[in-house]
Amino acid sequence: MRRALAYLRRLFQAGDGRPMATALLIGLVVVAQFPERTPFKVARLELFDQYQSVFPRARDSAPVVIVDIDEASLKEIGQWPWPRDRTAELIRVIGRMNPAAIGVDIYMPEPDQTSPAKMAARLEKGQEALRRALMALPDHDRVLADVIRETPTVLGAAGFDNETLTTSRALRATPVRVNGGSDADALSHVRRYPFVLASLPELQAAARGQGLLSVDLQGAVVRRIPLVLGVGDALLPSLAIEMLRIATGSPAAEVDMGPLGVNHVRVADLAVNTQSDAEVWLHFGKADPARYVSAAAVLAGKVPADTIQNKLVLIGLSGFGLVDNRLTPLREQVPGVEIQAQLLESLFDNDLLLRPRWMGWLETALLVAGGAFLIWAVPALRPRLAIFLAIILYGVLFGAGFATFKFAGLLLDAAGAFASLNIVLGSLLGSAFIEADRQRRVAEAELHREREAAAQTAGELAAARRIQLGTLPDPAKAFPGETRFTVAALLEPARDVGGDLYDFFMLDAQRLFFVVGDVSGKGVPASLFMAVTKALAKSVALRGAAGASAIVTATNEEIARENPEMLFVTMAAGVLDVDTGALELCIAGHDAPRILRASSPLELADGEGGPPLCMLDGFDYQALGLQLQPGDTVCLVTDGVTEAMNGELSPYGAQRLDRVLASAAARSGAAGTITAVREDVRRFVAGAEPSDDLTLLAIQWHGAR
Amino acid sequence: MELSSTQIGAITVVAPKGRIDHAQAPLFQQAMQSHVAACTQEGSPLLLDFSGVDYISSVGLRSLMLIARSVGAQKGKVAIAALQPTVREVFEISRFHLVLKVHDTVDAGVAALGTAA
């Protein structure tokens, strides 16, 4: 399962999803070549119905009248079926008003049970007089046949696929002539029934013509109606065609055959373009009561003659419970007779729909073009733009469908193309999604790796910081039991590791060496240089260099020897004789040490000094000699103190430092000095990020005790 | 890094502007490169007019040191003039006058470099 999914994902991922989408498109093009089997057939028919709903057929001329055996007629005349002399009377009245043709949408396969002879047969014995009287009356079916013979009447019949008691194998009708092909050729294309339900042979013989009323439903909806059908080996007209034939006095309806089936159905000078099976797509108009007159009104003589005169008259049923209503594409329930009326109107106004064979090719071409466009566009553009373009494409497609319907009466299947293109689009977007998902995973993995690396670096830096701070001596533990002086120190790197340093140790029993330094630059390079400097200074000092100036001068030479990065370091170093209070200070480009005298104000111990170490090779640094009194404190700082910035980027400054060193708190011993300065700097920067390392070293001499 | 240069006689006067701190120092050094390269024994002496520089950090000092060393190596002459008080203070603390000759004004610097030539 997992492997199958992975395989599918690879299929969709390959080539931005284009190969997959192309394969789908090819498959869909193949499917589109079988319009009756495609899964999109329902959508196609639904769209065709929508075309009709948006642009229903206008009832231009009204060549058809339905004489409707409606509820009112049943109330007036009585239950259906009527005695056939009543039907005969109805046809006679209509016939008197000179219709163009009368189509009877009623099947009469059995003899009328109400004919006088039938009634006589049912009489009891001893009613001979009545029997004779009845037998003298004309037979209803004969009466009807006589009327039919005198009027331009066309009887309706229905094709059946299965034999029943009332069906037969032949219909007495005028065969349709075939042009450009054989009858067998035509029969092989049209809807063909083996059996037919027709009226009594007597009635058939009397009628001018007969036509078929059969209509196949698509779903529950009537969309296509055959104009010519087959019954057995006979090619027969539909009722509507037959009525037009009778109305025009033509000898026969005709079909024109083409290589792919029926091209046209002709009656007189009317030639109707049909589908290859001689069916037409009916363009429906809205159901309209104006098409109907009540049979009762006709029988009562209440219908003016010009309602019927020269009209195609259909006699049919609409009475409740008598007929199954049919659903039109406009989603209206209408009796079957209305569909025949609408077909006649459409034929008369030449307002039929067509779905020519080349329409399928056009749709295929549209599908290929649209699909190719999507396959090009979607991977090339941002998804939002691609979807926007697809919507425009669909708009054009459906717009073309409606326009083709409206202006040419052609049925373009935009729905099939839409559904197919959506599948292609879905595949492409799926591929894009899979790719986006992959990239997201890659990005997440990358982020994870970066975090791990950062964590590792941070861990290493933290370790480096511990090591660096660990190399600094702890003032509290450095001189156990020492009473002559006190040392306090503080070093706060701005980053994990810093470039500041301090150190102090005894050169011998009475000389204390101390140093504060600041390497130019920050971070790891500065911290390494700091470690080197501190170690060198210590090694030089312990080697026995005599005095501060000698130590600094020697250290400068040592460091300058191996300094590829051209870093430099400022330094203030001192040697204090802790027995006598004699102090030597040597300054290498560093802030001057401050001497906090118990007896006098603050004193800057500047002296001549020299430039930072590594600036000038072989420079001879000079020291400054001082004498401390018991209680005096020497304070050394780096520029992390004087240049500590607050939020407004103004520096702490030497003046502020001097002021706090003059305060009582700063004069309360070495530790007090450090704390006072640190607190004052902290107050000044007020939480601003430190930009430089901060180092403080204070040494208070208590005198020789 | 904003850097204007003018020629006063044989001497190239280069005037950087702004702060030469951790971020700006590499740019300053880069901008100075061509001037430093031209400052040889036979070439034009270089005078840095620092009247437009209001801050210099230790990294900036390192850049000046490198310039001084490069020029020294090719036996050229370089000096600095017209320091602002903050910069002057940094120079004093670090004894930078020992590395780079400092003049009070550009005119003084030009004159000194001119006579020395």
mmCIF file of C-alpha atoms in Angstrom, chain A residues 495 519-522 565-568 587 589-592 606-612 614-617 619 639 643 645 649 654, chain B residues 19 21-23 55-66 68-69 86 89-100:
data_model
loop_
_atom_site.group_PDB
_atom_site.id
_atom_site.type_symbol
_atom_site.label_atom_id
_atom_site.label_comp_id
_atom_site.label_asym_id
_atom_site.label_seq_id
_atom_site.Cartn_x
_atom_site.Cartn_y
_atom_site.Cartn_z
ATOM 1 C CA ARG A 495 28.837 37.618 23.080
ATOM 2 C CA VAL A 519 41.716 42.706 21.775
ATOM 3 C CA SER A 520 40.406 44.650 18.780
ATOM 4 C CA GLY A 521 37.399 42.860 17.346
ATOM 5 C CA LYS A 522 34.960 40.454 18.890
ATOM 6 C CA GLU A 565 45.063 38.552 11.260
ATOM 7 C CA MET A 566 46.746 41.819 12.182
ATOM 8 C CA LEU A 567 44.761 42.047 15.369
ATOM 9 C CA PHE A 568 46.075 44.229 18.161
ATOM 10 C CA ILE A 587 49.958 51.512 29.373
ATOM 11 C CA GLY A 589 47.094 52.154 24.052
ATOM 12 C CA HIS A 590 44.720 51.547 26.947
ATOM 13 C CA ASP A 591 42.423 53.656 29.131
ATOM 14 C CA ALA A 592 44.396 55.154 31.968
ATOM 15 C CA ASP A 606 48.357 57.964 32.511
ATOM 16 C CA GLY A 607 52.040 58.219 31.863
ATOM 17 C CA GLU A 608 53.837 58.027 28.563
ATOM 18 C CA GLY A 609 52.997 54.393 27.715
ATOM 19 C CA GLY A 610 52.816 53.413 24.093
ATOM 20 C CA PRO A 611 50.543 52.205 21.334
ATOM 21 C CA PRO A 612 48.538 48.972 21.559
ATOM 22 C CA CYS A 614 51.202 44.620 17.720
ATOM 23 C CA MET A 615 51.007 48.171 16.374
ATOM 24 C CA LEU A 616 54.681 48.918 16.294
ATOM 25 C CA ASP A 617 57.316 46.247 16.256
ATOM 26 C CA PHE A 619 58.457 49.556 20.617
ATOM 27 C CA ASP A 639 36.345 50.491 26.883
ATOM 28 C CA GLU A 643 31.717 53.011 25.562
ATOM 29 C CA MET A 645 25.793 52.421 24.876
ATOM 30 C CA LEU A 649 23.445 55.187 21.326
ATOM 31 C CA ALA A 654 34.898 58.584 31.141
ATOM 32 C CA ARG B 19 31.306 56.309 12.025
ATOM 33 C CA ASP B 21 32.858 51.057 13.622
ATOM 34 C CA HIS B 22 32.668 47.297 13.468
ATOM 35 C CA ALA B 23 30.279 47.367 10.487
ATOM 36 C CA TYR B 55 33.473 57.916 15.941
ATOM 37 C CA ILE B 56 36.127 55.280 15.527
ATOM 38 C CA SER B 57 36.181 51.905 17.212
ATOM 39 C CA SER B 58 39.109 49.630 17.867
ATOM 40 C CA VAL B 59 38.319 47.811 14.624
ATOM 41 C CA GLY B 60 38.539 51.203 12.876
ATOM 42 C CA LEU B 61 41.931 51.748 14.475
ATOM 43 C CA ARG B 62 43.002 48.390 13.146
ATOM 44 C CA SER B 63 42.032 49.540 9.632
ATOM 45 C CA LEU B 64 44.152 52.676 10.078
ATOM 46 C CA MET B 65 47.008 50.529 11.362
ATOM 47 C CA LEU B 66 46.801 48.298 8.290
ATOM 48 C CA ALA B 68 49.829 52.749 7.865
ATOM 49 C CA ARG B 69 51.630 49.422 7.576
ATOM 50 C CA THR B 86 35.884 62.044 20.295
ATOM 51 C CA GLU B 89 40.381 61.131 22.644
ATOM 52 C CA VAL B 90 40.580 57.611 21.223
ATOM 53 C CA PHE B 91 43.872 58.516 19.549
ATOM 54 C CA GLU B 92 45.241 59.853 22.796
ATOM 55 C CA ILE B 93 44.242 56.843 24.839
ATOM 56 C CA SER B 94 45.687 54.428 22.317
ATOM 57 C CA ARG B 95 48.744 56.561 21.586
ATOM 58 C CA PHE B 96 47.894 56.222 17.955
ATOM 59 C CA HIS B 97 50.014 59.248 17.028
ATOM 60 C CA LEU B 98 52.877 56.825 17.395
ATOM 61 C CA VAL B 99 51.435 54.819 14.510
ATOM 62 C CA LEU B 100 50.108 57.603 12.328
#
